[in-house]
Amino acid sequence: MNAKTTTNAIPLSVTLTPAEIRALKLAKDGDLYPQDAKRWTHLNATVTYARTDRFKERPIKVKVVTTATLEQLRDYGLVRSLDPEIGSSQPAHAITMAGKMWLLKHK
């Protein structure tokens, strides 16, 4: 077994909590940017409405991730910072290939 296979296999064996899985799926949909109160979500995220709701009465809330959950995913190597020079909490974060592979394997 070569080193590339070994490094890719390490994040795939990680067991994630339901909150971490939701955060990883949110990161898969797009990059996560910092918001107020230690929360992260997509850039310019707004409240949306269900496509089947023609009167727009039931809003779908903006999905957010806490900083602690994002840091845990970054420690596992499933999410990475887009600009590592700024620091860990300020730049946007994106899902890594290991994170995509984890979702494919555990879906």
mmCIF file of C-alpha atoms in Angstrom:
data_model
loop_
_atom_site.group_PDB
_atom_site.id
_atom_site.type_symbol
_atom_site.label_atom_id
_atom_site.label_comp_id
_atom_site.label_asym_id
_atom_site.label_seq_id
_atom_site.Cartn_x
_atom_site.Cartn_y
_atom_site.Cartn_z
ATOM 1 C CA MET A 1 0.000 0.000 0.000
ATOM 2 C CA ASN A 2 1.452 3.377 -0.954
ATOM 3 C CA ALA A 3 1.350 6.584 1.088
ATOM 4 C CA LYS A 4 -1.385 8.158 -1.041
ATOM 5 C CA THR A 5 -3.815 5.335 -0.307
ATOM 6 C CA THR A 6 -2.973 5.451 3.396
ATOM 7 C CA THR A 7 -3.600 9.193 3.767
ATOM 8 C CA ASN A 8 -6.889 9.007 1.892
ATOM 9 C CA ALA A 9 -8.106 6.092 4.021
ATOM 10 C CA ILE A 10 -7.625 7.889 7.354
ATOM 11 C CA PRO A 11 -10.503 10.433 7.051
ATOM 12 C CA LEU A 12 -12.834 7.768 5.635
ATOM 13 C CA SER A 13 -12.651 5.785 8.874
ATOM 14 C CA VAL A 14 -13.822 8.750 10.985
ATOM 15 C CA THR A 15 -17.234 8.475 12.677
ATOM 16 C CA LEU A 16 -19.154 11.750 12.525
ATOM 17 C CA THR A 17 -22.036 13.014 14.630
ATOM 18 C CA PRO A 18 -25.324 13.989 12.923
ATOM 19 C CA ALA A 19 -24.437 17.688 13.292
ATOM 20 C CA GLU A 20 -21.075 17.113 11.605
ATOM 21 C CA ILE A 21 -22.753 15.202 8.778
ATOM 22 C CA ARG A 22 -25.195 18.072 8.225
ATOM 23 C CA ALA A 23 -22.269 20.518 8.206
ATOM 24 C CA LEU A 24 -20.375 18.408 5.690
ATOM 25 C CA LYS A 25 -23.428 18.244 3.414
ATOM 26 C CA LEU A 26 -23.824 22.015 3.704
ATOM 27 C CA ALA A 27 -20.170 22.489 2.743
ATOM 28 C CA LYS A 28 -20.741 20.190 -0.227
ATOM 29 C CA ASP A 29 -23.452 22.558 -1.498
ATOM 30 C CA GLY A 30 -21.062 25.526 -1.463
ATOM 31 C CA ASP A 31 -18.320 27.379 0.400
ATOM 32 C CA LEU A 32 -19.048 28.394 4.003
ATOM 33 C CA TYR A 33 -18.507 32.006 5.086
ATOM 34 C CA PRO A 34 -18.488 33.455 8.622
ATOM 35 C CA GLN A 35 -21.675 35.091 9.875
ATOM 36 C CA ASP A 36 -22.593 36.651 13.220
ATOM 37 C CA ALA A 37 -22.567 34.716 16.516
ATOM 38 C CA LYS A 38 -19.947 32.101 15.548
ATOM 39 C CA ARG A 39 -22.035 30.668 12.750
ATOM 40 C CA TRP A 40 -21.137 29.788 9.170
ATOM 41 C CA THR A 41 -23.322 29.554 6.063
ATOM 42 C CA HIS A 42 -23.233 30.187 2.330
ATOM 43 C CA LEU A 43 -22.439 33.662 1.042
ATOM 44 C CA ASN A 44 -25.592 35.818 0.706
ATOM 45 C CA ALA A 45 -27.846 33.048 2.050
ATOM 46 C CA THR A 46 -31.466 34.093 2.407
ATOM 47 C CA VAL A 47 -34.688 32.484 3.575
ATOM 48 C CA THR A 48 -36.193 30.456 0.740
ATOM 49 C CA TYR A 49 -39.600 28.941 0.153
ATOM 50 C CA ALA A 50 -40.602 25.454 -0.891
ATOM 51 C CA ARG A 51 -41.115 25.054 -4.642
ATOM 52 C CA THR A 52 -44.487 23.393 -4.104
ATOM 53 C CA ASP A 53 -45.741 26.232 -1.893
ATOM 54 C CA ARG A 54 -47.354 28.598 -4.381
ATOM 55 C CA PHE A 55 -48.347 31.148 -1.730
ATOM 56 C CA LYS A 56 -44.883 31.265 -0.088
ATOM 57 C CA GLU A 57 -46.284 30.715 3.385
ATOM 58 C CA ARG A 58 -43.727 28.261 4.747
ATOM 59 C CA PRO A 59 -40.207 29.647 4.672
ATOM 60 C CA ILE A 60 -37.257 27.264 4.730
ATOM 61 C CA LYS A 61 -34.675 28.575 7.175
ATOM 62 C CA VAL A 62 -31.077 29.274 6.256
ATOM 63 C CA LYS A 63 -28.918 26.325 7.277
ATOM 64 C CA VAL A 64 -25.973 27.238 9.498
ATOM 65 C CA VAL A 65 -22.952 25.502 11.004
ATOM 66 C CA THR A 66 -21.299 26.393 14.300
ATOM 67 C CA THR A 67 -17.625 27.248 14.498
ATOM 68 C CA ALA A 68 -16.948 24.270 16.790
ATOM 69 C CA THR A 69 -18.409 21.818 14.277
ATOM 70 C CA LEU A 70 -16.447 23.399 11.439
ATOM 71 C CA GLU A 71 -13.208 23.198 13.442
ATOM 72 C CA GLN A 72 -13.851 19.517 14.167
ATOM 73 C CA LEU A 73 -14.336 18.796 10.467
ATOM 74 C CA ARG A 74 -11.177 20.756 9.662
ATOM 75 C CA ASP A 75 -9.231 18.676 12.213
ATOM 76 C CA TYR A 76 -10.448 15.507 10.465
ATOM 77 C CA GLY A 77 -9.312 16.910 7.122
ATOM 78 C CA LEU A 78 -12.797 16.890 5.612
ATOM 79 C CA VAL A 79 -13.006 20.697 5.257
ATOM 80 C CA ARG A 80 -10.221 23.129 4.387
ATOM 81 C CA SER A 81 -9.692 26.856 4.617
ATOM 82 C CA LEU A 82 -9.677 28.646 1.257
ATOM 83 C CA ASP A 83 -7.048 31.160 2.427
ATOM 84 C CA PRO A 84 -4.809 29.581 5.097
ATOM 85 C CA GLU A 85 -2.658 32.721 5.510
ATOM 86 C CA ILE A 86 -5.419 34.735 7.227
ATOM 87 C CA GLY A 87 -6.118 32.274 10.022
ATOM 88 C CA SER A 88 -8.493 29.490 10.862
ATOM 89 C CA SER A 89 -11.641 31.436 11.776
ATOM 90 C CA GLN A 90 -11.858 34.232 9.182
ATOM 91 C CA PRO A 91 -11.573 32.837 5.631
ATOM 92 C CA ALA A 92 -14.191 30.832 3.809
ATOM 93 C CA HIS A 93 -14.090 27.043 4.066
ATOM 94 C CA ALA A 94 -14.708 24.426 1.392
ATOM 95 C CA ILE A 95 -15.127 20.675 1.407
ATOM 96 C CA THR A 96 -12.079 18.575 0.514
ATOM 97 C CA MET A 97 -11.985 15.528 -1.710
ATOM 98 C CA ALA A 98 -11.735 13.405 1.450
ATOM 99 C CA GLY A 99 -14.990 14.965 2.657
ATOM 100 C CA LYS A 100 -16.696 14.206 -0.647
ATOM 101 C CA MET A 101 -15.443 10.624 -0.495
ATOM 102 C CA TRP A 102 -16.692 10.272 3.092
ATOM 103 C CA LEU A 103 -20.166 11.380 2.012
ATOM 104 C CA LEU A 104 -20.157 8.957 -0.899
ATOM 105 C CA LYS A 105 -19.121 6.055 1.303
ATOM 106 C CA HIS A 106 -21.493 6.786 4.210
ATOM 107 C CA LYS A 107 -24.549 8.095 2.404
#
